[in-house]
PDB file of C-alpha atoms in Angstrom:
ATOM      1  CA  MET A   1     -57.520   9.514  36.222  1.00 50.00           C
ATOM      2  CA  THR A   2     -54.227   7.598  35.804  1.00 49.00           C
ATOM      3  CA  SER A   3     -51.588   9.467  35.102  1.00 50.00           C
ATOM      4  CA  LEU A   4     -49.675   8.953  31.876  1.00 49.00           C
ATOM      5  CA  SER A   5     -47.073   8.888  34.276  1.00 48.00           C
ATOM      6  CA  THR A   6     -47.811   5.840  35.719  1.00 49.00           C
ATOM      7  CA  LYS A   7     -45.928   3.031  35.885  1.00 50.00           C
ATOM      8  CA  PHE A   8     -47.506  -0.429  35.749  1.00 49.00           C
ATOM      9  CA  HIS A   9     -45.714  -3.719  37.098  1.00 53.00           C
ATOM     10  CA  TRP A  10     -46.876  -6.789  35.844  1.00 50.00           C
ATOM     11  CA  PRO A  11     -48.685  -8.985  36.675  1.00 54.00           C
ATOM     12  CA  LEU A  12     -51.772  -6.949  38.214  1.00 54.00           C
ATOM     13  CA  GLU A  13     -53.809  -8.333  40.655  1.00 58.00           C
ATOM     14  CA  GLY A  14     -55.821 -11.671  38.411  1.00 59.00           C
ATOM     15  CA  ARG A  15     -54.713 -10.608  35.042  1.00 60.00           C
ATOM     16  CA  GLU A  16     -51.574 -12.479  32.609  1.00 60.00           C
ATOM     17  CA  ASP A  17     -48.758 -11.166  31.550  1.00 56.00           C
ATOM     18  CA  PRO A  18     -49.186 -10.399  27.699  1.00 54.00           C
ATOM     19  CA  PHE A  19     -45.980 -10.351  26.400  1.00 51.00           C
ATOM     20  CA  SER A  20     -44.837 -13.463  28.889  1.00 54.00           C
ATOM     21  CA  GLN A  21     -44.826 -15.562  25.998  1.00 54.00           C
ATOM     22  CA  HIS A  22     -42.357 -12.624  23.965  1.00 50.00           C
ATOM     23  CA  THR A  23     -40.167 -12.984  26.232  1.00 52.00           C
ATOM     24  CA  ARG A  24     -36.798 -13.699  25.988  1.00 51.00           C
ATOM     25  CA  PRO A  25     -34.375 -16.397  27.395  1.00 51.00           C
ATOM     26  CA  GLU A  26     -31.257 -14.886  29.579  1.00 51.00           C
ATOM     27  CA  LYS A  27     -28.191 -15.486  27.701  1.00 48.00           C
ATOM     28  CA  GLU A  28     -24.611 -14.347  27.968  1.00 48.00           C
ATOM     29  CA  ILE A  29     -23.737 -12.590  25.974  1.00 47.00           C
ATOM     30  CA  ALA A  30     -21.165 -13.789  23.263  1.00 48.00           C
ATOM     31  CA  PRO A  31     -16.819 -12.320  23.499  1.00 51.00           C
ATOM     32  CA  LEU A  32     -16.119 -10.630  20.748  1.00 52.00           C
ATOM     33  CA  SER A  33     -14.444 -12.984  17.834  1.00 56.00           C
ATOM     34  CA  GLY A  34     -11.297 -10.502  17.526  1.00 61.00           C
ATOM     35  CA  ILE A  35     -12.406 -10.397  14.429  1.00 63.00           C
ATOM     36  CA  GLN A  36     -12.134  -6.364  13.086  1.00 67.00           C
ATOM     37  CA  HIS A  37     -11.893  -4.217   9.751  1.00 67.00           C
ATOM     38  CA  THR A  38      -9.165  -2.141   8.552  1.00 69.00           C
ATOM     39  CA  ALA A  39     -11.520   0.372   9.223  1.00 72.00           C
ATOM     40  CA  TYR A  40      -8.042   3.988   8.548  1.00 81.00           C
ATOM     41  CA  PRO A  41      -4.252   3.118   7.879  1.00 86.00           C
ATOM     42  CA  THR A  42      -2.776   3.112  10.685  1.00 90.00           C
ATOM     43  CA  VAL A  43       1.384   2.988  10.081  1.00 94.00           C
ATOM     44  CA  THR A  44       1.795   4.031   6.764  1.00 94.00           C
ATOM     45  CA  GLY A  45       4.192   4.168   3.873  1.00 95.00           C
ATOM     46  CA  THR A  46       3.730   6.942   0.700  1.00 94.00           C
ATOM     47  CA  SER A  47       4.652   6.596  -2.502  1.00 96.00           C
ATOM     48  CA  VAL A  48       6.823   4.123  -4.748  1.00 97.00           C
ATOM     49  CA  LEU A  49       7.532   4.897  -8.032  1.00 97.00           C
ATOM     50  CA  GLY A  50       8.047   2.374 -10.730  1.00 97.00           C
ATOM     51  CA  ILE A  51       9.940   2.554 -14.275  1.00 97.00           C
ATOM     52  CA  GLN A  52      10.971   0.682 -17.079  1.00 97.00           C
ATOM     53  CA  PHE A  53      14.429   1.580 -18.784  1.00 96.00           C
ATOM     54  CA  ASN A  54      15.828  -0.764 -21.657  1.00 95.00           C
ATOM     55  CA  GLY A  55      16.653  -4.507 -20.651  1.00 93.00           C
ATOM     56  CA  GLY A  56      15.360  -4.174 -17.154  1.00 96.00           C
ATOM     57  CA  VAL A  57      12.838  -2.431 -14.568  1.00 97.00           C
ATOM     58  CA  MET A  58      13.400   0.141 -11.637  1.00 97.00           C
ATOM     59  CA  LEU A  59      11.617   0.323  -8.479  1.00 98.00           C
ATOM     60  CA  ALA A  60      11.703   3.596  -5.939  1.00 97.00           C
ATOM     61  CA  ALA A  61      10.324   4.000  -2.665  1.00 97.00           C
ATOM     62  CA  ASP A  62      11.910   5.632   0.941  1.00 96.00           C
ATOM     63  CA  THR A  63      11.905   4.252   4.148  1.00 96.00           C
ATOM     64  CA  LEU A  64       9.386   6.032   6.149  1.00 95.00           C
ATOM     65  CA  GLY A  65       6.987   4.268   8.269  1.00 95.00           C
ATOM     66  CA  SER A  66       4.068   7.529   9.068  1.00 94.00           C
ATOM     67  CA  TYR A  67       2.365   7.138  12.191  1.00 94.00           C
ATOM     68  CA  GLY A  68      -0.458   9.025  11.271  1.00 89.00           C
ATOM     69  CA  SER A  69       1.816  11.949  10.806  1.00 89.00           C
ATOM     70  CA  LEU A  70       4.267  10.701  13.069  1.00 93.00           C
ATOM     71  CA  ALA A  71       7.930  10.143  11.471  1.00 92.00           C
ATOM     72  CA  LYS A  72       8.004   7.023  13.936  1.00 93.00           C
ATOM     73  CA  TYR A  73       9.550   4.139  12.217  1.00 94.00           C
ATOM     74  CA  LYS A  74      12.786   4.617   9.328  1.00 94.00           C
ATOM     75  CA  ASP A  75      13.116   1.532   8.827  1.00 94.00           C
ATOM     76  CA  LEU A  76      10.259   0.001   7.700  1.00 94.00           C
ATOM     77  CA  ARG A  77      11.578  -1.615   4.181  1.00 96.00           C
ATOM     78  CA  ARG A  78       8.280  -1.650   1.342  1.00 96.00           C
ATOM     79  CA  LEU A  79      10.844  -2.764  -1.817  1.00 97.00           C
ATOM     80  CA  HIS A  80      10.486  -6.593  -1.675  1.00 97.00           C
ATOM     81  CA  LYS A  81      11.562 -10.201  -3.459  1.00 96.00           C
ATOM     82  CA  ILE A  82       8.909 -12.266  -4.263  1.00 95.00           C
ATOM     83  CA  GLY A  83       9.830 -14.780  -6.575  1.00 89.00           C
ATOM     84  CA  PRO A  84      12.900 -15.708  -8.842  1.00 90.00           C
ATOM     85  CA  ALA A  85      12.614 -12.661 -11.425  1.00 93.00           C
ATOM     86  CA  THR A  86      10.200 -10.352  -9.826  1.00 95.00           C
ATOM     87  CA  LEU A  87      10.282  -7.172  -7.390  1.00 96.00           C
ATOM     88  CA  LEU A  88       7.391  -6.158  -5.374  1.00 97.00           C
ATOM     89  CA  GLY A  89       6.933  -2.283  -4.190  1.00 97.00           C
ATOM     90  CA  ALA A  90       4.047  -0.973  -1.964  1.00 97.00           C
ATOM     91  CA  GLY A  91       2.611   1.998   0.112  1.00 95.00           C
ATOM     92  CA  GLY A  92      -0.236   1.816   2.811  1.00 95.00           C
ATOM     93  CA  GLU A  93      -0.747   0.777   5.512  1.00 95.00           C
ATOM     94  CA  TYR A  94       2.529  -1.727   6.878  1.00 95.00           C
ATOM     95  CA  SER A  95       0.405  -4.182   8.425  1.00 94.00           C
ATOM     96  CA  ASP A  96      -1.539  -5.458   5.216  1.00 95.00           C
ATOM     97  CA  LEU A  97       2.215  -5.336   3.691  1.00 96.00           C
ATOM     98  CA  GLN A  98       3.276  -8.378   5.730  1.00 95.00           C
ATOM     99  CA  TYR A  99      -0.612  -9.878   5.238  1.00 95.00           C
ATOM    100  CA  ILE A 100       0.034  -9.468   1.823  1.00 96.00           C
ATOM    101  CA  LEU A 101       4.063 -10.515   2.129  1.00 96.00           C
ATOM    102  CA  ASN A 102       3.088 -14.218   3.910  1.00 96.00           C
ATOM    103  CA  LEU A 103       0.271 -14.769   1.185  1.00 96.00           C
ATOM    104  CA  LEU A 104       2.694 -14.414  -1.767  1.00 96.00           C
ATOM    105  CA  ASP A 105       5.843 -16.105   1.042  1.00 95.00           C
ATOM    106  CA  ASP A 106       2.525 -19.375   1.428  1.00 94.00           C
ATOM    107  CA  LEU A 107       2.646 -19.808  -2.860  1.00 93.00           C
ATOM    108  CA  MET A 108       5.722 -19.505  -3.264  1.00 93.00           C
ATOM    109  CA  THR A 109       6.079 -22.294  -1.556  1.00 92.00           C
ATOM    110  CA  GLU A 110       2.970 -23.770  -3.083  1.00 92.00           C
ATOM    111  CA  GLU A 111       4.208 -23.729  -5.720  1.00 90.00           C
ATOM    112  CA  TYR A 112       7.709 -24.734  -5.422  1.00 89.00           C
ATOM    113  CA  CYS A 113       6.482 -27.645  -3.993  1.00 91.00           C
ATOM    114  CA  MET A 114       4.249 -28.931  -7.525  1.00 89.00           C
ATOM    115  CA  ASP A 115       7.773 -29.100  -8.553  1.00 87.00           C
ATOM    116  CA  ASP A 116       6.195 -29.385 -12.490  1.00 88.00           C
ATOM    117  CA  GLY A 117       9.637 -27.166 -13.883  1.00 84.00           C
ATOM    118  CA  TYR A 118       7.348 -24.016 -14.319  1.00 85.00           C
ATOM    119  CA  GLN A 119       7.275 -20.525 -12.493  1.00 86.00           C
ATOM    120  CA  LEU A 120       5.199 -18.392 -11.713  1.00 91.00           C
ATOM    121  CA  GLY A 121       6.030 -14.382 -13.411  1.00 92.00           C
ATOM    122  CA  SER A 122       4.999 -11.091 -12.708  1.00 95.00           C
ATOM    123  CA  ALA A 123       2.646 -11.847 -14.599  1.00 95.00           C
ATOM    124  CA  GLU A 124       0.501 -13.670 -12.520  1.00 95.00           C
ATOM    125  CA  ILE A 125       1.716 -12.290  -9.162  1.00 96.00           C
ATOM    126  CA  HIS A 126      -0.396  -9.753 -10.341  1.00 97.00           C
ATOM    127  CA  SER A 127      -2.825 -11.188 -11.677  1.00 96.00           C
ATOM    128  CA  TYR A 128      -3.140 -12.780  -8.368  1.00 96.00           C
ATOM    129  CA  LEU A 129      -3.198  -9.913  -6.066  1.00 97.00           C
ATOM    130  CA  SER A 130      -6.182  -8.193  -8.191  1.00 97.00           C
ATOM    131  CA  ARG A 131      -8.187 -11.907  -7.908  1.00 96.00           C
ATOM    132  CA  VAL A 132      -7.249 -10.851  -4.108  1.00 97.00           C
ATOM    133  CA  LEU A 133      -7.196  -7.169  -3.465  1.00 96.00           C
ATOM    134  CA  TYR A 134     -10.489  -7.563  -5.180  1.00 97.00           C
ATOM    135  CA  ASN A 135     -12.100 -10.147  -2.786  1.00 96.00           C
ATOM    136  CA  ARG A 136     -11.552  -8.689   0.392  1.00 94.00           C
ATOM    137  CA  ARG A 137     -12.392  -5.377  -1.212  1.00 94.00           C
ATOM    138  CA  ASN A 138     -16.357  -6.851  -1.689  1.00 94.00           C
ATOM    139  CA  LYS A 139     -15.705  -7.967   1.964  1.00 91.00           C
ATOM    140  CA  PHE A 140     -16.036  -4.026   2.828  1.00 90.00           C
ATOM    141  CA  ASP A 141     -12.265  -5.066   4.236  1.00 90.00           C
ATOM    142  CA  PRO A 142      -9.806  -3.781   1.978  1.00 93.00           C
ATOM    143  CA  LEU A 143      -5.819  -4.681   2.249  1.00 94.00           C
ATOM    144  CA  TRP A 144      -5.246  -0.606   2.320  1.00 95.00           C
ATOM    145  CA  ASN A 145      -2.772  -0.970  -0.090  1.00 95.00           C
ATOM    146  CA  GLN A 146      -0.813   0.277  -3.400  1.00 96.00           C
ATOM    147  CA  ILE A 147       1.250  -2.152  -5.398  1.00 97.00           C
ATOM    148  CA  LEU A 148       3.644  -2.448  -7.609  1.00 98.00           C
ATOM    149  CA  VAL A 149       5.010  -5.612  -9.703  1.00 98.00           C
ATOM    150  CA  ALA A 150       7.928  -4.884 -11.549  1.00 97.00           C
ATOM    151  CA  GLY A 151       9.907  -8.211 -13.502  1.00 96.00           C
ATOM    152  CA  PHE A 152      11.601  -9.175 -16.242  1.00 95.00           C
ATOM    153  CA  ASN A 153      10.308 -12.777 -17.541  1.00 90.00           C
ATOM    154  CA  ASP A 154      11.601 -14.351 -20.801  1.00 88.00           C
ATOM    155  CA  LYS A 155      13.428 -11.211 -22.150  1.00 89.00           C
ATOM    156  CA  LYS A 156      10.393  -9.068 -21.617  1.00 93.00           C
ATOM    157  CA  PRO A 157      10.336  -5.827 -18.557  1.00 95.00           C
ATOM    158  CA  PHE A 158       6.748  -6.280 -16.308  1.00 96.00           C
ATOM    159  CA  LEU A 159       5.966  -3.295 -14.947  1.00 97.00           C
ATOM    160  CA  GLY A 160       2.269  -2.844 -12.684  1.00 97.00           C
ATOM    161  CA  MET A 161       0.400  -1.804 -10.291  1.00 97.00           C
ATOM    162  CA  VAL A 162      -2.437  -2.773  -8.311  1.00 97.00           C
ATOM    163  CA  ASP A 163      -5.051  -1.230  -5.849  1.00 95.00           C
ATOM    164  CA  LEU A 164      -7.326  -1.254  -2.578  1.00 94.00           C
ATOM    165  CA  GLN A 165     -10.160  -1.001  -5.191  1.00 93.00           C
ATOM    166  CA  GLY A 166      -7.867  -4.370  -6.500  1.00 94.00           C
ATOM    167  CA  THR A 167      -8.491  -2.326  -9.951  1.00 95.00           C
ATOM    168  CA  SER A 168      -5.473  -2.933 -12.095  1.00 96.00           C
ATOM    169  CA  PHE A 169      -3.142  -1.860 -14.762  1.00 96.00           C
ATOM    170  CA  THR A 170       0.350  -2.340 -16.689  1.00 96.00           C
ATOM    171  CA  ASP A 171       2.517   0.940 -17.841  1.00 96.00           C
ATOM    172  CA  LYS A 172       6.285   1.977 -18.882  1.00 96.00           C
ATOM    173  CA  ILE A 173       5.850   3.735 -15.634  1.00 97.00           C
ATOM    174  CA  ILE A 174       3.984   4.467 -12.546  1.00 97.00           C
ATOM    175  CA  ALA A 175       4.196   6.508  -9.076  1.00 97.00           C
ATOM    176  CA  SER A 176       1.479   5.810  -6.139  1.00 96.00           C
ATOM    177  CA  GLY A 177       0.395   8.245  -3.174  1.00 92.00           C
ATOM    178  CA  TYR A 178       2.001  11.447  -3.186  1.00 93.00           C
ATOM    179  CA  GLY A 179       3.824  11.122  -5.968  1.00 94.00           C
ATOM    180  CA  GLY A 180       0.934   9.873  -8.675  1.00 94.00           C
ATOM    181  CA  TYR A 181       1.017  13.803  -8.673  1.00 94.00           C
ATOM    182  CA  ILE A 182       4.514  15.115  -8.280  1.00 94.00           C
ATOM    183  CA  ALA A 183       6.827  12.254  -9.596  1.00 95.00           C
ATOM    184  CA  LEU A 184       4.645  11.334 -12.527  1.00 95.00           C
ATOM    185  CA  PRO A 185       4.649  14.206 -14.796  1.00 95.00           C
ATOM    186  CA  LEU A 186       8.407  14.833 -14.446  1.00 95.00           C
ATOM    187  CA  MET A 187       8.695  10.801 -15.352  1.00 96.00           C
ATOM    188  CA  ARG A 188       6.639  10.291 -18.318  1.00 95.00           C
ATOM    189  CA  LYS A 189       9.068  13.702 -19.436  1.00 95.00           C
ATOM    190  CA  ALA A 190      11.913  12.621 -19.689  1.00 95.00           C
ATOM    191  CA  TRP A 191      11.210   8.603 -20.028  1.00 94.00           C
ATOM    192  CA  LYS A 192      11.760   7.486 -23.410  1.00 94.00           C
ATOM    193  CA  PRO A 193      12.436   3.204 -24.988  1.00 91.00           C
ATOM    194  CA  ASP A 194      16.058   3.467 -24.586  1.00 93.00           C
ATOM    195  CA  LEU A 195      16.376   4.481 -21.043  1.00 95.00           C
ATOM    196  CA  THR A 196      19.710   2.915 -19.994  1.00 95.00           C
ATOM    197  CA  GLU A 197      19.456   1.760 -16.538  1.00 95.00           C
ATOM    198  CA  GLU A 198      21.931   4.643 -14.993  1.00 96.00           C
ATOM    199  CA  GLU A 199      19.175   7.183 -16.942  1.00 96.00           C
ATOM    200  CA  ALA A 200      16.849   5.581 -15.188  1.00 96.00           C
ATOM    201  CA  LYS A 201      17.925   5.909 -11.857  1.00 96.00           C
ATOM    202  CA  LYS A 202      19.230   9.104 -12.081  1.00 96.00           C
ATOM    203  CA  LEU A 203      15.600  10.010 -12.412  1.00 97.00           C
ATOM    204  CA  LEU A 204      14.374   8.451  -9.866  1.00 97.00           C
ATOM    205  CA  GLU A 205      16.434   9.879  -7.216  1.00 96.00           C
ATOM    206  CA  ASP A 206      15.565  12.499  -8.790  1.00 95.00           C
ATOM    207  CA  CYS A 207      11.703  12.305  -8.269  1.00 96.00           C
ATOM    208  CA  LEU A 208      12.594  10.956  -5.231  1.00 96.00           C
ATOM    209  CA  ARG A 209      14.191  14.024  -3.550  1.00 95.00           C
ATOM    210  CA  VAL A 210      11.375  16.363  -5.742  1.00 94.00           C
ATOM    211  CA  LEU A 211       9.060  13.766  -2.556  1.00 95.00           C
ATOM    212  CA  PHE A 212      11.337  14.785  -0.064  1.00 94.00           C
ATOM    213  CA  TYR A 213      10.925  18.781  -1.286  1.00 91.00           C
ATOM    214  CA  ARG A 214       7.494  18.771  -1.251  1.00 90.00           C
ATOM    215  CA  ASP A 215       5.867  14.739   0.787  1.00 92.00           C
ATOM    216  CA  ALA A 216       5.069  15.597   4.937  1.00 89.00           C
ATOM    217  CA  ARG A 217       5.560  11.918   4.242  1.00 90.00           C
ATOM    218  CA  THR A 218       8.884  11.441   3.594  1.00 93.00           C
ATOM    219  CA  ILE A 219      12.609  11.289   4.804  1.00 94.00           C
ATOM    220  CA  ASN A 220      15.563  11.158   3.439  1.00 95.00           C
ATOM    221  CA  ARG A 221      16.513   7.943   3.159  1.00 95.00           C
ATOM    222  CA  PHE A 222      15.778   5.574   0.419  1.00 96.00           C
ATOM    223  CA  GLN A 223      16.410   2.070  -1.532  1.00 97.00           C
ATOM    224  CA  ILE A 224      16.227   1.673  -5.538  1.00 97.00           C
ATOM    225  CA  ALA A 225      16.101  -1.519  -6.828  1.00 97.00           C
ATOM    226  CA  THR A 226      16.254  -3.143  -9.814  1.00 97.00           C
ATOM    227  CA  VAL A 227      15.217  -6.463 -11.632  1.00 97.00           C
ATOM    228  CA  THR A 228      17.133  -7.430 -14.943  1.00 95.00           C
ATOM    229  CA  GLU A 229      18.394 -10.596 -16.830  1.00 93.00           C
ATOM    230  CA  ARG A 230      21.185 -11.032 -13.714  1.00 93.00           C
ATOM    231  CA  GLY A 231      17.987 -11.436 -11.437  1.00 93.00           C
ATOM    232  CA  VAL A 232      16.484  -9.188  -8.486  1.00 95.00           C
ATOM    233  CA  GLU A 233      18.721  -6.538  -6.781  1.00 96.00           C
ATOM    234  CA  ILE A 234      17.800  -4.284  -3.854  1.00 96.00           C
ATOM    235  CA  SER A 235      19.883  -1.334  -2.831  1.00 96.00           C
ATOM    236  CA  GLU A 236      20.480  -0.690   0.700  1.00 96.00           C
ATOM    237  CA  PRO A 237      18.716   2.229   2.371  1.00 95.00           C
ATOM    238  CA  TYR A 238      20.875   5.303   1.506  1.00 95.00           C
ATOM    239  CA  SER A 239      20.739   9.318   1.255  1.00 95.00           C
ATOM    240  CA  LEU A 240      20.473  12.124  -1.737  1.00 93.00           C
ATOM    241  CA  GLU A 241      22.041  15.262  -1.567  1.00 91.00           C
ATOM    242  CA  THR A 242      19.727  18.246  -1.351  1.00 87.00           C
ATOM    243  CA  ASN A 243      19.623  21.702  -1.632  1.00 84.00           C
ATOM    244  CA  TRP A 244      17.421  23.788   0.789  1.00 82.00           C
ATOM    245  CA  GLU A 245      19.155  27.350   0.194  1.00 80.00           C
ATOM    246  CA  PHE A 246      16.157  28.079  -3.438  1.00 75.00           C
ATOM    247  CA  LYS A 247      14.942  31.792  -2.616  1.00 74.00           C
ATOM    248  CA  SER A 248      11.407  30.873  -2.328  1.00 70.00           C
ATOM    249  CA  PHE A 249      12.099  27.689   0.929  1.00 68.00           C
ATOM    250  CA  ILE A 250      13.482  30.867   2.734  1.00 70.00           C
ATOM    251  CA  LYS A 251      10.950  34.011   2.035  1.00 68.00           C
ATOM    252  CA  GLY A 252       8.548  32.202   0.435  1.00 61.00           C
ATOM    253  CA  ALA A 253       7.489  33.079  -2.990  1.00 57.00           C
ATOM    254  CA  THR A 254       6.016  36.279  -3.813  1.00 57.00           C
ATOM    255  CA  TYR A 255       2.423  35.134  -4.159  1.00 55.00           C
ATOM    256  CA  GLY A 256       2.934  34.294  -0.033  1.00 51.00           C
ATOM    257  CA  SER A 257       4.916  31.968   2.108  1.00 49.00           C
ATOM    258  CA  TRP A 258       4.275  27.682   2.360  1.00 48.00           C
TER     259      TRP A 258
END
């Protein structure tokens, strides 16, 4: 009796190989195309805060680029001017932000070359980004960002947000990343329709200070940008005064240390 472990090698004497017609031709394996999807963000920025005030819109963000949990890059600036009266601030994967900035640069160049007397406003740029991010999401290759778009067009402030799924909305107060949990309640409590530019800046600095205390992916180095009738103004990075003498910081809270 033939053992199950017996190996047969075709062709057997007097028989044809029954699988010969199905044999695939030998060919070299095609090289990788080099196109890869972002499976997980690598160098990331954290929260971006945005608020409307009487006469304009203000954005704030830190300058840290985190390589995983490592605070590696200390001068990654995430607030950018787009056109004459639009601001963009983004958290998430920094290389995807660079790609988006290149897209917007091409868009604004094309708009300039049209020379038809019309300029894309903040609402149009916000709508364009929502289509771009939604398109990439449908390809299962998202741009891993949360983007705030701020502007001041026709004497009206604009503030909107787009995320990696293509979800978009507008509001008077927006915070992305960890700021959506920590800073947004503080901003909602302090906001008022006649908020001045000075009050808005103080409010954002207070929120940034709290985020520095609580968010492990930020540093005490921030930028604040405003868009008003004067145009777009982006500050140089600066640090805030902090206080680490709180009792719970030193000895831990009564219910346990953190």
